[in-house]
């Protein structure tokens, strides 16, 4: 790859910005100033490159994709962009020779962008990277959250949430475009009247919030493409009302500003109360209304008419949060452009595509009908009319009224957002092959039977270069030595590595690289937590959002069982294991917070017994982030993907860990199924019930108390949870497992324990373990985000990268 500018040019630009923008000489410049100056150079380069890229696309009349998502978990930008642009070596040389500073210190000055929470947001970020790499014209849309999700701090094991103030350091990547601001209207009421022969609808008495765009550019790897992520900041039209103030209405004088400022404060405000629900709804409409208005304005600027809007624009709804984009586009077409209903609906249905991210019907978003009507009166009337016509069509095709009621968008009390997507979108896809089958067979069974042609699958993919080239340079070098550099551009070429699975020299090098990565991670843990990890132990990793269906509690039950056994017999034969957890719980999710506290409490109790701690150790990493995962993934040896079969849509952490040579310990769920198919039976540890077996057990009635009474290990573990770990009792969690066990941990417990024993036995043979690791690395290329976005482009968006 050829760098966009050479060493001399980079040094000149860097020196100039430091002197003119920061008023310091290179010798005086701090690491923060160097980071910001470097970032400014990269942003300006990408901005120009994006301009040239889009000018060429527009001149060809290329169709564009607009990807709307409540989350984009971007992580740090400097390192990724330097690697993608081929500038990492040039920058490292300039910093070392002229500034006597290591590039890692400069990377460390950047905070992770606080724009996402988990897999949903990380997937969206990966796709921005891949769309640029594959040279598709793409723009992402979301909200410029002031504080992001939250910074996690454990207070004696209990999760507390602190503001994530990422903008002071991360703002350098944002380019404000205030002249392209959009007004967004809330509340008020609708007035209908006739103007000659035209039926007019006006929204009056509304509150206005200004959506101000800030652009973040995302580079592709060794490509001409640049994606743009447009983030909307919420600003008041008038932050202060002098009229209200002069009339003594002091609080009301500030209300307009307060409403605007709350919208973009945090991602996913706690919705355990009505004010939180209302704020979430306002956030979603704010994002959708601003984004659709921007897309329409861009299209009109190029083509001057919306007649061909659906031919030139693909709008993708990432989960149900952006669903309100559908009625918002209808509103613009009907109220502002004067299109007929049928023409407007034709444009919408050929514009929108929807990705579903859940297999659990209870997790599908549904808004309170009265709330939506109050906050978005015009959008409410449009949804009701969409539903009337939809149900009328269903009645023409079927006679079962109960089935029509289940498929209806509007119920007496709720608005079902997924059902709106299913009606309006021309494509509905799941994110793994198993997930896509489950939504056809259960979650959206009736909609699939009605319109089967809409349903597709695109298995998730990851920005693999971030997790390999940037995070694991030693493994990258080994791959280059053995199979050449082609895999850096084309992930499918990783498969060539498989020819070395019997090469003892390569397997030995692979083991050395894993050991080095474990040592690097252990040094960080020692510095951060003052805990010394046993490098000879198995590094067993479960890092993901904390939710009962992901079954961190099953993992803890197994660890607690081993701990109780070691208490009885500290000298028993036991392969040392280090269990590494990292996750955040939703602020209002009490049981999830209890599970975190149990993990932490168990880690503290074990540390009090040094003899046991040499064999068994637990560590919980606070405030998990993309940057922390880049350090952890290369050190991981076991990848815990242990959700109950039929509950995880796909997962992407499983792919990142696999790419770095960790071996999956998983149920037959989500993308684990496809990992298993690619690596084979001998290179993965599968346990637990299958989805059909789970369904049969549920149908027959699942009784966890029976397991508690009959299995002495489960009995002792749950009793210990009740009686206390490190002096803390967990009554609610114990009850949830003993009497409900919603995700069947007890039913899969013995199978999980057996798989853990097999892991210990296999690890005792380093050659076999390294061979398994190599196969996983070699088969990881299929899970590239480049492959995923190409499938979207060809099968769903009808996009060309020419």
mmCIF file with all atom_site columns, C-alpha atoms in Angstrom, residues 506-597:
data_model
loop_
_atom_site.group_PDB
_atom_site.id
_atom_site.type_symbol
_atom_site.label_atom_id
_atom_site.label_alt_id
_atom_site.label_comp_id
_atom_site.label_asym_id
_atom_site.label_entity_id
_atom_site.label_seq_id
_atom_site.pdbx_PDB_ins_code
_atom_site.Cartn_x
_atom_site.Cartn_y
_atom_site.Cartn_z
_atom_site.occupancy
_atom_site.B_iso_or_equiv
_atom_site.pdbx_formal_charge
_atom_site.auth_seq_id
_atom_site.auth_comp_id
_atom_site.auth_asym_id
_atom_site.auth_atom_id
_atom_site.pdbx_PDB_model_num
ATOM 1  C CA . UNK A 1 506 ? 4.705   -22.968 12.785 1.00 0.00 ? 506 UNK A CA 1
ATOM 2  C CA . UNK A 1 507 ? 2.664   -24.457 15.623 1.00 0.00 ? 507 UNK A CA 1
ATOM 3  C CA . UNK A 1 508 ? 5.525   -23.759 18.006 1.00 0.00 ? 508 UNK A CA 1
ATOM 4  C CA . UNK A 1 509 ? 5.706   -20.134 16.854 1.00 0.00 ? 509 UNK A CA 1
ATOM 5  C CA . UNK A 1 510 ? 1.960   -19.827 17.293 1.00 0.00 ? 510 UNK A CA 1
ATOM 6  C CA . UNK A 1 511 ? 2.287   -21.006 20.889 1.00 0.00 ? 511 UNK A CA 1
ATOM 7  C CA . UNK A 1 512 ? 5.081   -18.496 21.542 1.00 0.00 ? 512 UNK A CA 1
ATOM 8  C CA . UNK A 1 513 ? 2.973   -15.644 20.145 1.00 0.00 ? 513 UNK A CA 1
ATOM 9  C CA . UNK A 1 514 ? 0.045   -16.577 22.386 1.00 0.00 ? 514 UNK A CA 1
ATOM 10 C CA . UNK A 1 515 ? 2.370   -16.700 25.402 1.00 0.00 ? 515 UNK A CA 1
ATOM 11 C CA . UNK A 1 516 ? 3.768   -13.252 24.558 1.00 0.00 ? 516 UNK A CA 1
ATOM 12 C CA . UNK A 1 517 ? 0.269   -11.831 24.227 1.00 0.00 ? 517 UNK A CA 1
ATOM 13 C CA . UNK A 1 518 ? -0.763  -13.372 27.552 1.00 0.00 ? 518 UNK A CA 1
ATOM 14 C CA . UNK A 1 519 ? 2.290   -11.813 29.169 1.00 0.00 ? 519 UNK A CA 1
ATOM 15 C CA . UNK A 1 520 ? 1.450   -8.392  27.716 1.00 0.00 ? 520 UNK A CA 1
ATOM 16 C CA . UNK A 1 521 ? -2.099  -8.629  29.023 1.00 0.00 ? 521 UNK A CA 1
ATOM 17 C CA . UNK A 1 522 ? -0.933  -9.896  32.419 1.00 0.00 ? 522 UNK A CA 1
ATOM 18 C CA . UNK A 1 523 ? 1.394   -6.893  32.805 1.00 0.00 ? 523 UNK A CA 1
ATOM 19 C CA . UNK A 1 524 ? -1.553  -4.578  32.164 1.00 0.00 ? 524 UNK A CA 1
ATOM 20 C CA . UNK A 1 525 ? -3.656  -6.457  34.760 1.00 0.00 ? 525 UNK A CA 1
ATOM 21 C CA . UNK A 1 526 ? -0.839  -6.229  37.301 1.00 0.00 ? 526 UNK A CA 1
ATOM 22 C CA . UNK A 1 527 ? -0.528  -2.486  36.760 1.00 0.00 ? 527 UNK A CA 1
ATOM 23 C CA . UNK A 1 528 ? -4.288  -1.883  36.790 1.00 0.00 ? 528 UNK A CA 1
ATOM 24 C CA . UNK A 1 529 ? -5.480  -4.262  39.520 1.00 0.00 ? 529 UNK A CA 1
ATOM 25 C CA . UNK A 1 530 ? -2.285  -5.388  41.282 1.00 0.00 ? 530 UNK A CA 1
ATOM 26 C CA . UNK A 1 531 ? -3.176  -9.002  40.508 1.00 0.00 ? 531 UNK A CA 1
ATOM 27 C CA . UNK A 1 532 ? -0.561  -11.422 39.178 1.00 0.00 ? 532 UNK A CA 1
ATOM 28 C CA . UNK A 1 533 ? -1.951  -13.843 36.605 1.00 0.00 ? 533 UNK A CA 1
ATOM 29 C CA . UNK A 1 534 ? -0.545  -17.343 36.198 1.00 0.00 ? 534 UNK A CA 1
ATOM 30 C CA . UNK A 1 535 ? 0.720   -17.455 32.606 1.00 0.00 ? 535 UNK A CA 1
ATOM 31 C CA . UNK A 1 536 ? 0.585   -21.262 32.673 1.00 0.00 ? 536 UNK A CA 1
ATOM 32 C CA . UNK A 1 537 ? -3.145  -21.160 33.343 1.00 0.00 ? 537 UNK A CA 1
ATOM 33 C CA . UNK A 1 538 ? -5.813  -21.292 30.635 1.00 0.00 ? 538 UNK A CA 1
ATOM 34 C CA . UNK A 1 539 ? -7.089  -17.786 29.868 1.00 0.00 ? 539 UNK A CA 1
ATOM 35 C CA . UNK A 1 540 ? -10.836 -18.400 29.646 1.00 0.00 ? 540 UNK A CA 1
ATOM 36 C CA . UNK A 1 541 ? -12.678 -15.281 28.444 1.00 0.00 ? 541 UNK A CA 1
ATOM 37 C CA . UNK A 1 542 ? -16.317 -14.189 28.533 1.00 0.00 ? 542 UNK A CA 1
ATOM 38 C CA . UNK A 1 543 ? -16.673 -10.571 27.457 1.00 0.00 ? 543 UNK A CA 1
ATOM 39 C CA . UNK A 1 544 ? -20.054 -9.255  26.322 1.00 0.00 ? 544 UNK A CA 1
ATOM 40 C CA . UNK A 1 545 ? -23.042 -7.278  27.515 1.00 0.00 ? 545 UNK A CA 1
ATOM 41 C CA . UNK A 1 546 ? -24.397 -8.645  30.797 1.00 0.00 ? 546 UNK A CA 1
ATOM 42 C CA . UNK A 1 547 ? -27.736 -10.324 30.225 1.00 0.00 ? 547 UNK A CA 1
ATOM 43 C CA . UNK A 1 548 ? -29.200 -13.475 31.701 1.00 0.00 ? 548 UNK A CA 1
ATOM 44 C CA . UNK A 1 549 ? -29.602 -15.059 28.253 1.00 0.00 ? 549 UNK A CA 1
ATOM 45 C CA . UNK A 1 550 ? -25.842 -14.779 27.668 1.00 0.00 ? 550 UNK A CA 1
ATOM 46 C CA . UNK A 1 551 ? -25.505 -16.902 30.820 1.00 0.00 ? 551 UNK A CA 1
ATOM 47 C CA . UNK A 1 552 ? -22.582 -15.399 32.659 1.00 0.00 ? 552 UNK A CA 1
ATOM 48 C CA . UNK A 1 553 ? -24.324 -17.014 35.646 1.00 0.00 ? 553 UNK A CA 1
ATOM 49 C CA . UNK A 1 554 ? -23.702 -20.492 34.188 1.00 0.00 ? 554 UNK A CA 1
ATOM 50 C CA . UNK A 1 555 ? -19.995 -19.691 33.929 1.00 0.00 ? 555 UNK A CA 1
ATOM 51 C CA . UNK A 1 556 ? -19.944 -18.505 37.553 1.00 0.00 ? 556 UNK A CA 1
ATOM 52 C CA . UNK A 1 557 ? -21.787 -21.594 38.743 1.00 0.00 ? 557 UNK A CA 1
ATOM 53 C CA . UNK A 1 558 ? -19.064 -23.779 37.236 1.00 0.00 ? 558 UNK A CA 1
ATOM 54 C CA . UNK A 1 559 ? -16.273 -21.679 38.761 1.00 0.00 ? 559 UNK A CA 1
ATOM 55 C CA . UNK A 1 560 ? -17.982 -21.753 42.141 1.00 0.00 ? 560 UNK A CA 1
ATOM 56 C CA . UNK A 1 561 ? -18.321 -25.544 41.898 1.00 0.00 ? 561 UNK A CA 1
ATOM 57 C CA . UNK A 1 562 ? -14.575 -25.837 41.213 1.00 0.00 ? 562 UNK A CA 1
ATOM 58 C CA . UNK A 1 563 ? -13.795 -23.442 44.040 1.00 0.00 ? 563 UNK A CA 1
ATOM 59 C CA . UNK A 1 564 ? -15.858 -25.459 46.529 1.00 0.00 ? 564 UNK A CA 1
ATOM 60 C CA . UNK A 1 565 ? -14.079 -28.640 45.382 1.00 0.00 ? 565 UNK A CA 1
ATOM 61 C CA . UNK A 1 566 ? -10.670 -26.987 45.857 1.00 0.00 ? 566 UNK A CA 1
ATOM 62 C CA . UNK A 1 567 ? -11.676 -25.791 49.324 1.00 0.00 ? 567 UNK A CA 1
ATOM 63 C CA . UNK A 1 568 ? -12.341 -29.416 50.259 1.00 0.00 ? 568 UNK A CA 1
ATOM 64 C CA . UNK A 1 569 ? -9.170  -30.685 48.603 1.00 0.00 ? 569 UNK A CA 1
ATOM 65 C CA . UNK A 1 570 ? -6.617  -27.931 47.786 1.00 0.00 ? 570 UNK A CA 1
ATOM 66 C CA . UNK A 1 571 ? -4.120  -30.548 46.546 1.00 0.00 ? 571 UNK A CA 1
ATOM 67 C CA . UNK A 1 572 ? -6.457  -32.146 44.005 1.00 0.00 ? 572 UNK A CA 1
ATOM 68 C CA . UNK A 1 573 ? -5.205  -32.395 40.428 1.00 0.00 ? 573 UNK A CA 1
ATOM 69 C CA . UNK A 1 574 ? -6.479  -29.307 38.657 1.00 0.00 ? 574 UNK A CA 1
ATOM 70 C CA . UNK A 1 575 ? -5.383  -27.609 35.444 1.00 0.00 ? 575 UNK A CA 1
ATOM 71 C CA . UNK A 1 576 ? -4.944  -23.920 36.399 1.00 0.00 ? 576 UNK A CA 1
ATOM 72 C CA . UNK A 1 577 ? -7.529  -21.576 34.902 1.00 0.00 ? 577 UNK A CA 1
ATOM 73 C CA . UNK A 1 578 ? -7.932  -17.822 34.825 1.00 0.00 ? 578 UNK A CA 1
ATOM 74 C CA . UNK A 1 579 ? -11.496 -16.734 34.133 1.00 0.00 ? 579 UNK A CA 1
ATOM 75 C CA . UNK A 1 580 ? -11.706 -13.247 32.653 1.00 0.00 ? 580 UNK A CA 1
ATOM 76 C CA . UNK A 1 581 ? -14.994 -11.351 32.585 1.00 0.00 ? 581 UNK A CA 1
ATOM 77 C CA . UNK A 1 582 ? -15.900 -7.925  31.266 1.00 0.00 ? 582 UNK A CA 1
ATOM 78 C CA . UNK A 1 583 ? -19.391 -6.564  30.710 1.00 0.00 ? 583 UNK A CA 1
ATOM 79 C CA . UNK A 1 584 ? -21.750 -3.737  31.463 1.00 0.00 ? 584 UNK A CA 1
ATOM 80 C CA . UNK A 1 585 ? -25.283 -4.150  32.790 1.00 0.00 ? 585 UNK A CA 1
ATOM 81 C CA . UNK A 1 586 ? -28.121 -1.836  31.859 1.00 0.00 ? 586 UNK A CA 1
ATOM 82 C CA . UNK A 1 587 ? -28.519 0.663   34.748 1.00 0.00 ? 587 UNK A CA 1
ATOM 83 C CA . UNK A 1 588 ? -32.026 -0.571  35.604 1.00 0.00 ? 588 UNK A CA 1
ATOM 84 C CA . UNK A 1 589 ? -31.272 -4.314  35.283 1.00 0.00 ? 589 UNK A CA 1
ATOM 85 C CA . UNK A 1 590 ? -30.993 -5.455  38.899 1.00 0.00 ? 590 UNK A CA 1
ATOM 86 C CA . UNK A 1 591 ? -30.286 -9.159  38.351 1.00 0.00 ? 591 UNK A CA 1
ATOM 87 C CA . UNK A 1 592 ? -27.548 -8.365  35.836 1.00 0.00 ? 592 UNK A CA 1
ATOM 88 C CA . UNK A 1 593 ? -25.898 -6.132  38.408 1.00 0.00 ? 593 UNK A CA 1
ATOM 89 C CA . UNK A 1 594 ? -26.189 -8.941  40.968 1.00 0.00 ? 594 UNK A CA 1
ATOM 90 C CA . UNK A 1 595 ? -24.369 -11.297 38.590 1.00 0.00 ? 595 UNK A CA 1
ATOM 91 C CA . UNK A 1 596 ? -21.538 -8.770  38.221 1.00 0.00 ? 596 UNK A CA 1
ATOM 92 C CA . UNK A 1 597 ? -21.346 -8.466  41.990 1.00 0.00 ? 597 UNK A CA 1
#
